[in-house]
Amino acid sequence: MRKIPTNSARPSPRKAELPLDLSGPHVTQGAASQQRLYQALCHAIVGGLVKPGEPLPPSRMLAKQTGFRRNAVTTAYERLIADGFAEATVGSGTFVAARIPAQAGAPRQAKIAIEPPQHDALSLGCTHIDERALQRFRAFAGRRLRAFGPEHLHYGDPRGSSELRAAIADHLLSARGLRCDPGQIMLASGTLHALRIVLGAILKPGDQVWCEDPGYPAARRAIEHCGYRPVSVPVDASGMRVDKGRASAPAARAAYVTPSHQFPLGVQMSMPRRLELLDWARDADAFVFEDDYDSEFRYDGAPLLSLAGIDHLRRVIYMGTFAKTLFPGLRIGYCALPEALIGPVTAARAALDRFPATLMEGAVADMLNSGAFAANLRQARKRYREARDVLASTLSSASNGELTVPVPSQGLHLVARLDPSTDPRVAAEAKARAGVGGWLLAETYHRARPLPGFVLGFSGHPVPQLVASAEQLAKASLAALRAARKTSARPRHPMRIATG
């Protein structure tokens, strides 16, 4: 053990006793005496109770003050010196270092503005799982945990388990008309995660990506955050305007679209527009990301053929998730890849986070293979159809027709619009007055002129709450409209011209 000199008498300012706090939150109660003393001394030094260059009490004196053994004090002093808090001089004593490590100070409370997720009625992204389906899932998860195998004890396939990928391939064929090999499927924690991985594998920083306008803000932010350049492409009643994309960014390397149920407007991309988009991708040697986020929830008619099904997975990357069909807490999404991208995307995934979590993969595969997944979807569709109809009728009637509410044939949200000539600030004021969840329609626009209205979720909320929130929003919209009309109708005073 290194010998620590005791502080000898010298003509320098010295405290008879050092005020140490040995019981505060900075001290690990129950730890060894030298550890607690070290923590208390650090706290005193960082807190300025002893200044840089000032002497520390002799070890014998500090042992007497604290009641600790002298060797505990010596050990604590040794550690202070080793960590840069103190310096020792033979014949002179132990002193606080002239400069102390700044990072060793008391941790500061992080002040980060993070918007909490919305869970109020009309919020988007909420789901419901049928109680029977939940019981089945618990049983499947329990069985998988009891049969804990070696696959959980080492790193696995970067694409995810072959069992779940095979189950997803079967589901895509039956539900979306998409034929693909399980080897073309990669699991991720969600569609945004899959988007980031694939973009990183196929694009270079600064490449342009077409994005719908209005569109899904989170996808646009993810694209921009990864160093690519989102290009706003207008959306009309037939979907993304491919001609506008060609005109503004003909050399774009990718496009992100929601063709089956455009977010937020809810329109379906027409077949001519789909073929036009695929022609552009082929001509430009680009790829199309198809976010099929809510295709399982179609209430009227047969499911639409996916864009990837039309393309046969040549230029389209298909993305889906279990966040809405089961529940978001699973954090399991997936993408189906063109064969040419399997290698580079798998390598990119392995470089980022090795492979997906394995514990829940088997339980989700059991849900798909057993029919429990399909049964839960049937129950959810019935529940969400009722919620959709109630929300739409309540908004329309309670607003005296001021809100136009097209009833969507698919999805988990609807759009309630004010007259297009209305200032979008009226909608913002109404939503603030009502204090309800959901989005302003204007929040989904980037360059195009925003329309006044609301994007409202109806899934995962009890019907009585939906009715009450819809009535609040409708009444607040009427009040905001009356105030805006009153202001616009107020006569202006004529300008007075001074006469000589």
Coordinates of C-alpha atoms in Angstrom, one line a residue:
M1 CA 0.0 0.0 0.0
R2 CA 1.3 3.4 -0.9
K3 CA 2.1 5.5 2.2
I4 CA 0.0 8.7 2.5
P5 CA 1.8 11.4 4.5
T6 CA -0.1 12.9 7.3
N7 CA -0.4 16.7 7.2
S8 CA 2.3 18.2 9.3
A9 CA 1.9 21.5 11.1
R10 CA 2.6 24.4 8.8
P11 CA 1.6 28.0 8.6
S12 CA -1.3 27.5 6.2
P13 CA -5.1 27.9 6.8
R14 CA -6.5 24.7 8.2
K15 CA -9.9 23.7 9.4
A16 CA -10.0 22.1 12.8
E17 CA -12.7 19.8 11.4
L18 CA -13.9 19.1 7.9
P19 CA -17.8 19.3 7.7
L20 CA -18.5 15.9 6.1
D21 CA -22.0 14.6 5.3
L22 CA -21.8 10.9 5.7
S23 CA -25.5 10.2 5.4
G24 CA -26.7 12.1 2.4
P25 CA -27.9 10.7 -1.0
H26 CA -24.3 10.9 -2.3
V27 CA -23.2 8.2 0.1
T28 CA -24.0 4.5 -0.4
Q29 CA -25.4 3.4 2.9
G30 CA -24.2 0.0 4.0
A31 CA -21.0 0.3 1.9
A32 CA -17.5 -0.1 3.5
S33 CA -16.3 2.7 5.6
Q34 CA -13.5 3.8 3.2
Q35 CA -16.1 3.9 0.4
R36 CA -18.5 6.1 2.3
L37 CA -15.7 8.4 3.5
Y38 CA -14.4 8.7 -0.1
Q39 CA -17.9 9.6 -1.3
A40 CA -18.3 12.2 1.4
L41 CA -14.9 13.7 0.7
C42 CA -15.7 13.9 -3.0
H43 CA -19.0 15.6 -2.2
A44 CA -17.2 18.2 0.0
I45 CA -14.5 18.9 -2.6
V46 CA -16.9 19.2 -5.5
G47 CA -19.3 21.3 -3.4
G48 CA -16.6 23.8 -2.6
L49 CA -16.4 23.1 1.2
V50 CA -12.6 22.8 0.7
K51 CA -11.0 24.8 -2.1
P52 CA -8.4 23.7 -4.6
G53 CA -5.0 23.8 -2.9
E54 CA -6.3 23.7 0.6
P55 CA -5.0 21.0 3.0
L56 CA -7.1 18.0 4.1
P57 CA -7.1 17.1 7.8
P58 CA -4.4 14.7 8.9
S59 CA -5.5 11.1 8.7
R60 CA -5.3 10.7 12.5
M61 CA -7.5 13.8 13.1
L62 CA -10.1 12.7 10.4
A63 CA -10.3 9.2 11.9
K64 CA -11.0 10.7 15.3
Q65 CA -13.7 13.1 13.8
T66 CA -15.5 10.4 11.9
G67 CA -15.0 7.4 14.2
F68 CA -13.5 5.4 11.3
R69 CA -10.3 3.5 11.6
R70 CA -7.2 5.3 10.4
N71 CA -6.5 2.8 7.7
A72 CA -10.0 3.6 6.2
V73 CA -9.0 7.3 6.1
T74 CA -5.7 6.4 4.4
T75 CA -7.5 4.2 1.9
A76 CA -10.0 7.0 1.1
Y77 CA -7.1 9.5 0.7
E78 CA -5.3 7.1 -1.6
R79 CA -8.4 6.9 -3.9
L80 CA -8.8 10.6 -3.9
I81 CA -5.2 11.0 -5.1
A82 CA -5.7 8.2 -7.7
D83 CA -8.9 9.8 -9.1
G84 CA -7.3 13.3 -9.3
F85 CA -9.1 14.9 -6.4
A86 CA -6.1 15.3 -4.1
E87 CA -2.3 15.5 -4.2
A88 CA 0.2 14.4 -1.6
T89 CA 3.6 15.9 -0.8
V90 CA 5.9 14.1 1.6
G91 CA 6.5 16.1 4.7
S92 CA 3.7 18.6 3.8
G93 CA 0.5 16.6 3.7
T94 CA -2.5 15.9 1.5
F95 CA -4.1 18.7 -0.4
V96 CA -7.1 19.2 -2.6
A97 CA -5.9 19.1 -6.3
A98 CA -5.5 22.4 -8.1
R99 CA -8.0 21.1 -10.7
I100 CA -10.6 18.5 -10.0
P101 CA -12.3 16.3 -12.5
A102 CA -15.4 18.1 -13.6
Q103 CA -17.3 14.9 -14.6
A104 CA -17.0 13.6 -11.0
G105 CA -19.4 16.3 -9.7
A106 CA -22.9 15.7 -8.7
P107 CA -25.0 14.7 -11.7
R108 CA -27.1 17.5 -13.2
Q109 CA -30.8 17.0 -13.8
A110 CA -31.3 16.6 -17.6
K111 CA -33.6 19.3 -18.9
I112 CA -34.9 17.8 -22.2
A113 CA -38.2 18.8 -23.6
I114 CA -39.8 15.5 -24.6
E115 CA -43.4 15.5 -25.7
P116 CA -45.3 12.7 -23.8
P117 CA -47.2 10.3 -26.0
Q118 CA -51.0 11.1 -26.3
H119 CA -53.4 8.6 -24.8
D120 CA -56.5 10.7 -24.7
A121 CA -59.6 9.8 -26.8
L122 CA -59.0 10.8 -30.4
S123 CA -55.3 10.2 -30.1
L124 CA -53.6 8.2 -32.9
G125 CA -51.6 5.0 -32.3
C126 CA -53.8 3.5 -29.6
T127 CA -55.0 -0.1 -30.0
H128 CA -57.2 -2.7 -28.3
I129 CA -56.5 -6.5 -28.1
D130 CA -59.3 -8.9 -27.6
E131 CA -59.3 -10.6 -24.2
R132 CA -59.3 -14.0 -25.6
A133 CA -56.5 -13.2 -28.0
L134 CA -54.5 -11.8 -25.0
Q135 CA -55.0 -15.0 -23.1
R136 CA -53.8 -17.0 -26.1
F137 CA -50.7 -14.7 -26.4
R138 CA -49.9 -15.1 -22.7
A139 CA -50.1 -18.9 -23.1
F140 CA -47.9 -18.9 -26.1
A141 CA -45.3 -16.6 -24.5
G142 CA -45.3 -18.7 -21.3
R143 CA -44.8 -21.9 -23.3
R144 CA -41.9 -20.3 -25.2
L145 CA -40.3 -19.1 -22.0
R146 CA -40.6 -22.5 -20.3
A147 CA -39.0 -24.0 -23.4
F148 CA -36.1 -21.6 -23.3
G149 CA -33.6 -22.7 -25.9
P150 CA -30.1 -22.0 -27.0
E151 CA -31.3 -19.5 -29.6
H152 CA -31.6 -17.0 -26.8
L153 CA -28.0 -17.5 -25.6
H154 CA -26.1 -16.4 -28.7
Y155 CA -26.4 -13.9 -31.5
G156 CA -28.9 -14.9 -34.2
D157 CA -29.8 -14.2 -37.8
P158 CA -29.8 -10.4 -38.4
R159 CA -33.1 -10.8 -40.2
G160 CA -34.8 -12.4 -37.2
S161 CA -36.1 -16.0 -36.5
S162 CA -36.8 -18.1 -39.6
E163 CA -40.0 -19.3 -37.9
L164 CA -41.6 -15.9 -37.5
R165 CA -40.4 -14.8 -41.0
A166 CA -42.0 -17.9 -42.5
A167 CA -45.3 -17.1 -40.7
I168 CA -45.2 -13.5 -41.9
A169 CA -44.6 -14.7 -45.5
D170 CA -47.7 -16.9 -45.3
H171 CA -49.7 -14.0 -43.9
L172 CA -48.6 -11.6 -46.6
L173 CA -49.6 -14.1 -49.3
S174 CA -53.1 -14.6 -47.9
A175 CA -53.8 -11.1 -46.8
R176 CA -52.0 -8.9 -49.2
G177 CA -51.4 -11.0 -52.3
L178 CA -47.6 -10.6 -51.8
R179 CA -45.6 -13.7 -52.6
C180 CA -42.1 -13.7 -51.1
D181 CA -39.6 -16.1 -49.6
P182 CA -39.1 -16.0 -45.8
G183 CA -35.4 -15.1 -46.6
Q184 CA -36.6 -11.8 -48.1
I185 CA -38.2 -10.7 -44.8
M186 CA -36.3 -8.8 -42.1
L187 CA -37.7 -8.1 -38.6
A188 CA -37.2 -4.7 -37.0
S189 CA -38.6 -2.9 -34.0
G190 CA -41.1 -1.0 -36.2
T191 CA -41.5 0.5 -39.7
L192 CA -39.4 3.5 -38.9
H193 CA -36.6 1.2 -37.7
A194 CA -36.9 -0.8 -40.9
L195 CA -36.9 2.4 -43.0
R196 CA -33.7 3.6 -41.4
I197 CA -31.9 0.3 -41.9
V198 CA -32.8 -0.1 -45.5
L199 CA -32.1 3.6 -46.4
G200 CA -28.7 3.3 -44.9
A201 CA -28.0 0.2 -47.0
I202 CA -29.1 1.6 -50.4
L203 CA -28.6 5.4 -50.3
K204 CA -25.7 7.8 -49.9
P205 CA -25.9 10.9 -47.7
G206 CA -27.6 13.7 -49.4
D207 CA -29.7 11.5 -51.8
Q208 CA -33.2 12.7 -52.4
V209 CA -36.3 10.8 -51.2
W210 CA -39.9 11.6 -52.4
C211 CA -42.3 12.1 -49.5
E212 CA -46.1 12.6 -49.6
D213 CA -47.3 16.1 -48.8
P214 CA -49.3 16.0 -46.6
G215 CA -47.8 12.9 -45.2
Y216 CA -46.5 11.1 -42.1
P217 CA -44.3 13.5 -40.2
A218 CA -42.3 10.9 -38.3
A219 CA -41.2 9.2 -41.6
R220 CA -40.0 12.5 -43.0
R221 CA -38.1 13.3 -39.8
A222 CA -36.4 9.9 -39.9
I223 CA -35.4 10.4 -43.5
E224 CA -34.0 13.8 -42.7
H225 CA -32.3 12.7 -39.5
C226 CA -30.4 10.0 -41.4
G227 CA -28.8 12.6 -43.7
Y228 CA -31.1 12.3 -46.8
R229 CA -33.1 15.0 -48.4
P230 CA -36.9 14.7 -48.3
V231 CA -38.6 16.1 -51.3
S232 CA -42.3 17.1 -50.9
V233 CA -44.6 15.7 -53.5
P234 CA -48.2 16.7 -53.5
V235 CA -51.1 14.3 -53.0
D236 CA -54.5 14.4 -54.7
A237 CA -57.5 12.1 -54.7
S238 CA -55.5 9.5 -56.6
G239 CA -52.5 9.5 -54.3
M240 CA -48.9 10.9 -54.8
R241 CA -48.5 13.1 -57.9
V242 CA -45.7 11.2 -59.7
D243 CA -45.5 13.9 -62.4
K244 CA -44.8 16.5 -59.7
G245 CA -42.1 14.3 -58.2
R246 CA -40.5 13.8 -61.6
A247 CA -40.5 17.6 -62.2
S248 CA -39.1 18.6 -58.8
A249 CA -36.6 15.7 -58.2
P250 CA -36.2 13.4 -61.2
A251 CA -32.9 12.0 -59.8
A252 CA -34.4 11.0 -56.4
R253 CA -33.2 7.6 -55.2
A254 CA -36.3 6.5 -53.3
A255 CA -39.9 7.3 -52.6
Y256 CA -41.9 6.8 -49.3
V257 CA -45.6 6.2 -49.8
T258 CA -48.7 5.0 -48.0
P259 CA -50.7 3.8 -51.1
S260 CA -53.5 1.7 -49.6
H261 CA -54.6 4.3 -47.1
Q262 CA -52.7 7.5 -47.5
F263 CA -51.7 9.2 -44.3
P264 CA -53.4 11.4 -43.4
L265 CA -56.0 12.0 -46.1
G266 CA -57.1 8.4 -46.4
V267 CA -57.2 8.3 -50.2
Q268 CA -56.2 5.1 -52.1
M269 CA -53.5 5.4 -54.8
S270 CA -55.2 4.6 -58.1
M271 CA -53.9 1.8 -60.4
P272 CA -52.7 4.2 -63.1
R273 CA -50.8 6.2 -60.5
R274 CA -49.3 3.0 -59.0
L275 CA -48.1 1.9 -62.4
E276 CA -46.7 5.4 -63.0
L277 CA -44.8 5.3 -59.7
L278 CA -43.3 1.8 -60.6
D279 CA -42.3 3.1 -64.0
W280 CA -40.5 6.0 -62.5
A281 CA -38.7 3.7 -60.0
R282 CA -37.6 1.4 -62.9
D283 CA -36.4 4.3 -65.1
A284 CA -34.6 6.1 -62.2
D285 CA -33.1 2.9 -60.8
A286 CA -34.8 3.9 -57.5
F287 CA -36.8 2.1 -54.8
V288 CA -40.3 2.6 -53.4
F289 CA -41.0 2.2 -49.7
E290 CA -44.5 1.0 -49.2
D291 CA -45.7 1.6 -45.7
D292 CA -48.8 -0.6 -45.4
Y293 CA -49.3 0.4 -41.8
D294 CA -53.1 -0.4 -41.4
S295 CA -54.0 -2.5 -44.4
E296 CA -55.5 -5.3 -42.2
F297 CA -58.3 -2.9 -41.1
R298 CA -60.4 -2.7 -44.2
Y299 CA -64.1 -2.4 -43.4
D300 CA -65.7 -2.4 -46.9
G301 CA -64.9 -4.6 -49.9
A302 CA -61.9 -6.9 -50.5
P303 CA -58.4 -6.0 -49.4
L304 CA -56.5 -4.0 -52.0
L305 CA -53.6 -5.6 -53.7
S306 CA -50.3 -4.2 -52.3
L307 CA -48.0 -2.1 -54.4
A308 CA -45.3 -4.7 -53.7
G309 CA -47.6 -7.4 -55.0
I310 CA -48.1 -5.6 -58.3
D311 CA -44.3 -5.1 -58.5
H312 CA -43.5 -8.7 -57.4
L313 CA -40.8 -7.2 -55.0
R314 CA -38.5 -5.9 -57.7
R315 CA -38.5 -2.2 -56.8
V316 CA -40.7 -2.0 -53.8
I317 CA -39.7 -2.5 -50.2
Y318 CA -42.9 -3.5 -48.3
M319 CA -43.1 -2.5 -44.6
G320 CA -45.6 -3.7 -42.0
T321 CA -46.0 -3.9 -38.2
F322 CA -47.7 -5.7 -35.4
A323 CA -48.1 -2.5 -33.4
K324 CA -51.7 -2.1 -34.6
T325 CA -52.7 -5.7 -35.2
L326 CA -51.6 -6.8 -31.8
F327 CA -50.1 -4.0 -29.6
P328 CA -47.3 -1.4 -29.8
G329 CA -45.4 -2.8 -26.8
L330 CA -44.3 -5.8 -28.8
R331 CA -42.0 -3.5 -30.9
I332 CA -42.0 -5.9 -33.8
G333 CA -42.3 -4.8 -37.4
Y334 CA -41.0 -6.2 -40.6
C335 CA -40.1 -5.5 -44.2
A336 CA -40.1 -7.6 -47.3
L337 CA -37.1 -6.9 -49.6
P338 CA -36.3 -7.3 -53.3
E339 CA -33.9 -10.2 -53.7
A340 CA -31.1 -7.8 -54.8
L341 CA -31.3 -6.0 -51.5
I342 CA -31.1 -9.0 -49.1
G343 CA -27.3 -9.0 -48.9
P344 CA -26.7 -5.3 -48.3
V345 CA -29.6 -4.8 -46.0
T346 CA -28.7 -7.8 -43.9
A347 CA -25.1 -6.5 -43.6
A348 CA -26.4 -3.1 -42.6
R349 CA -28.7 -4.6 -39.9
A350 CA -25.8 -6.7 -38.5
A351 CA -23.6 -3.5 -38.3
L352 CA -26.3 -1.5 -36.5
D353 CA -27.6 -3.8 -33.8
R354 CA -26.7 -7.4 -34.7
F355 CA -30.2 -9.0 -34.7
P356 CA -33.7 -8.5 -33.3
A357 CA -34.9 -9.5 -29.9
T358 CA -35.8 -13.2 -29.8
L359 CA -38.0 -13.8 -26.7
M360 CA -41.3 -12.7 -28.3
E361 CA -40.7 -13.9 -31.8
G362 CA -41.9 -17.4 -31.1
A363 CA -45.1 -16.2 -29.4
V364 CA -46.0 -14.0 -32.4
A365 CA -45.3 -16.9 -34.8
D366 CA -47.7 -19.0 -32.7
M367 CA -50.4 -16.3 -32.9
L368 CA -50.1 -16.2 -36.7
N369 CA -49.9 -20.0 -37.2
S370 CA -52.7 -20.9 -34.8
G371 CA -55.4 -18.6 -36.2
A372 CA -55.5 -16.5 -33.0
F373 CA -54.1 -13.5 -34.9
A374 CA -56.8 -13.7 -37.5
A375 CA -59.5 -14.1 -34.8
N376 CA -58.2 -11.0 -33.0
L377 CA -58.3 -9.1 -36.3
R378 CA -62.0 -10.0 -36.9
Q379 CA -62.9 -8.8 -33.4
A380 CA -60.8 -5.6 -33.8
R381 CA -62.4 -4.8 -37.1
K382 CA -65.9 -5.1 -35.7
R383 CA -65.0 -2.9 -32.7
Y384 CA -63.2 -0.3 -34.7
R385 CA -65.9 -0.1 -37.4
E386 CA -68.4 0.8 -34.6
A387 CA -66.0 3.4 -33.2
R388 CA -65.4 4.9 -36.7
D389 CA -69.2 5.2 -37.4
V390 CA -70.0 6.7 -34.0
L391 CA -67.1 9.2 -34.2
A392 CA -68.0 10.3 -37.7
S393 CA -71.7 10.8 -37.0
T394 CA -71.1 12.6 -33.7
L395 CA -68.7 15.1 -35.2
S396 CA -71.0 15.8 -38.1
S397 CA -74.2 16.3 -36.1
A398 CA -72.6 18.1 -33.1
S399 CA -70.9 20.6 -35.4
N400 CA -74.1 21.3 -37.3
G401 CA -72.4 20.2 -40.5
E402 CA -69.5 22.6 -40.2
L403 CA -67.2 19.6 -40.1
T404 CA -67.0 17.5 -43.2
V405 CA -66.2 13.9 -42.1
P406 CA -65.7 11.4 -44.9
V407 CA -66.1 7.8 -43.5
P408 CA -62.9 5.9 -44.3
S409 CA -63.2 2.4 -45.7
Q410 CA -59.9 1.4 -44.1
G411 CA -57.6 2.4 -41.3
L412 CA -57.7 3.6 -37.7
H413 CA -58.2 7.3 -38.2
L414 CA -60.4 9.8 -40.0
V415 CA -60.1 13.3 -41.1
A416 CA -62.6 16.0 -40.1
R417 CA -62.3 19.1 -42.3
L418 CA -63.5 22.6 -42.0
D419 CA -64.4 24.6 -45.1
P420 CA -61.2 25.0 -47.2
S421 CA -61.5 28.8 -47.0
T422 CA -61.2 28.7 -43.2
D423 CA -58.0 29.9 -41.7
P424 CA -56.1 26.9 -40.3
R425 CA -55.6 28.8 -37.0
V426 CA -59.3 28.3 -36.4
A427 CA -58.8 24.6 -36.1
A428 CA -55.8 25.1 -33.8
E429 CA -57.8 27.3 -31.5
A430 CA -60.7 24.8 -31.5
K431 CA -58.4 21.9 -30.6
A432 CA -56.8 23.9 -27.9
R433 CA -60.2 24.8 -26.4
A434 CA -61.5 21.3 -26.5
G435 CA -58.3 19.8 -25.0
V436 CA -58.6 16.6 -27.0
G437 CA -56.1 14.3 -28.6
G438 CA -55.4 13.8 -32.3
W439 CA -53.5 16.0 -34.7
L440 CA -54.2 19.2 -36.6
L441 CA -54.4 18.4 -40.3
A442 CA -52.0 21.3 -40.9
E443 CA -49.3 19.5 -38.9
T444 CA -49.0 16.9 -41.7
Y445 CA -48.2 19.4 -44.4
H446 CA -44.7 20.6 -45.3
R447 CA -44.8 22.8 -48.4
A448 CA -48.4 22.5 -49.8
R449 CA -51.0 24.9 -48.5
P450 CA -52.5 23.2 -45.4
L451 CA -56.2 22.5 -45.2
P452 CA -58.0 23.3 -41.9
G453 CA -59.1 20.3 -40.0
F454 CA -58.2 17.4 -37.7
V455 CA -56.7 14.0 -37.9
L456 CA -58.5 11.9 -35.3
G457 CA -57.9 8.3 -34.1
F458 CA -60.8 6.1 -33.2
S459 CA -59.0 2.8 -32.4
G460 CA -58.3 1.7 -28.8
H461 CA -60.7 4.2 -27.2
P462 CA -64.0 3.4 -25.4
V463 CA -67.0 4.6 -27.4
P464 CA -68.4 6.8 -24.6
Q465 CA -65.0 8.7 -24.5
L466 CA -65.0 9.1 -28.2
V467 CA -68.5 10.6 -28.2
A468 CA -67.7 13.0 -25.3
S469 CA -64.4 14.1 -27.0
A470 CA -66.1 14.5 -30.4
E471 CA -68.8 16.7 -28.9
Q472 CA -66.2 18.8 -27.2
L473 CA -64.2 19.3 -30.4
A474 CA -67.4 20.0 -32.4
K475 CA -68.6 22.7 -29.9
A476 CA -65.1 24.2 -29.7
S477 CA -65.0 24.3 -33.5
L478 CA -68.3 26.1 -33.7
A479 CA -67.2 28.7 -31.1
A480 CA -63.9 29.3 -32.9
L481 CA -65.7 29.7 -36.2
R482 CA -68.2 32.2 -34.7
A483 CA -65.3 34.2 -33.3
A484 CA -63.4 34.2 -36.6
R485 CA -66.5 35.2 -38.6
K486 CA -67.3 38.0 -36.1
T487 CA -63.8 39.3 -36.5
S488 CA -63.9 39.2 -40.3
A489 CA -67.3 40.9 -40.4
R490 CA -66.3 43.8 -38.1
P491 CA -66.3 47.0 -40.2
R492 CA -63.1 48.8 -40.7
H493 CA -62.8 52.4 -39.8
P494 CA -62.1 54.6 -42.9
M495 CA -58.8 56.3 -42.9
R496 CA -59.0 59.9 -41.9
I497 CA -57.2 62.3 -44.1
A498 CA -55.9 65.4 -42.4
T499 CA -56.9 68.7 -44.1
G500 CA -55.0 71.9 -43.9

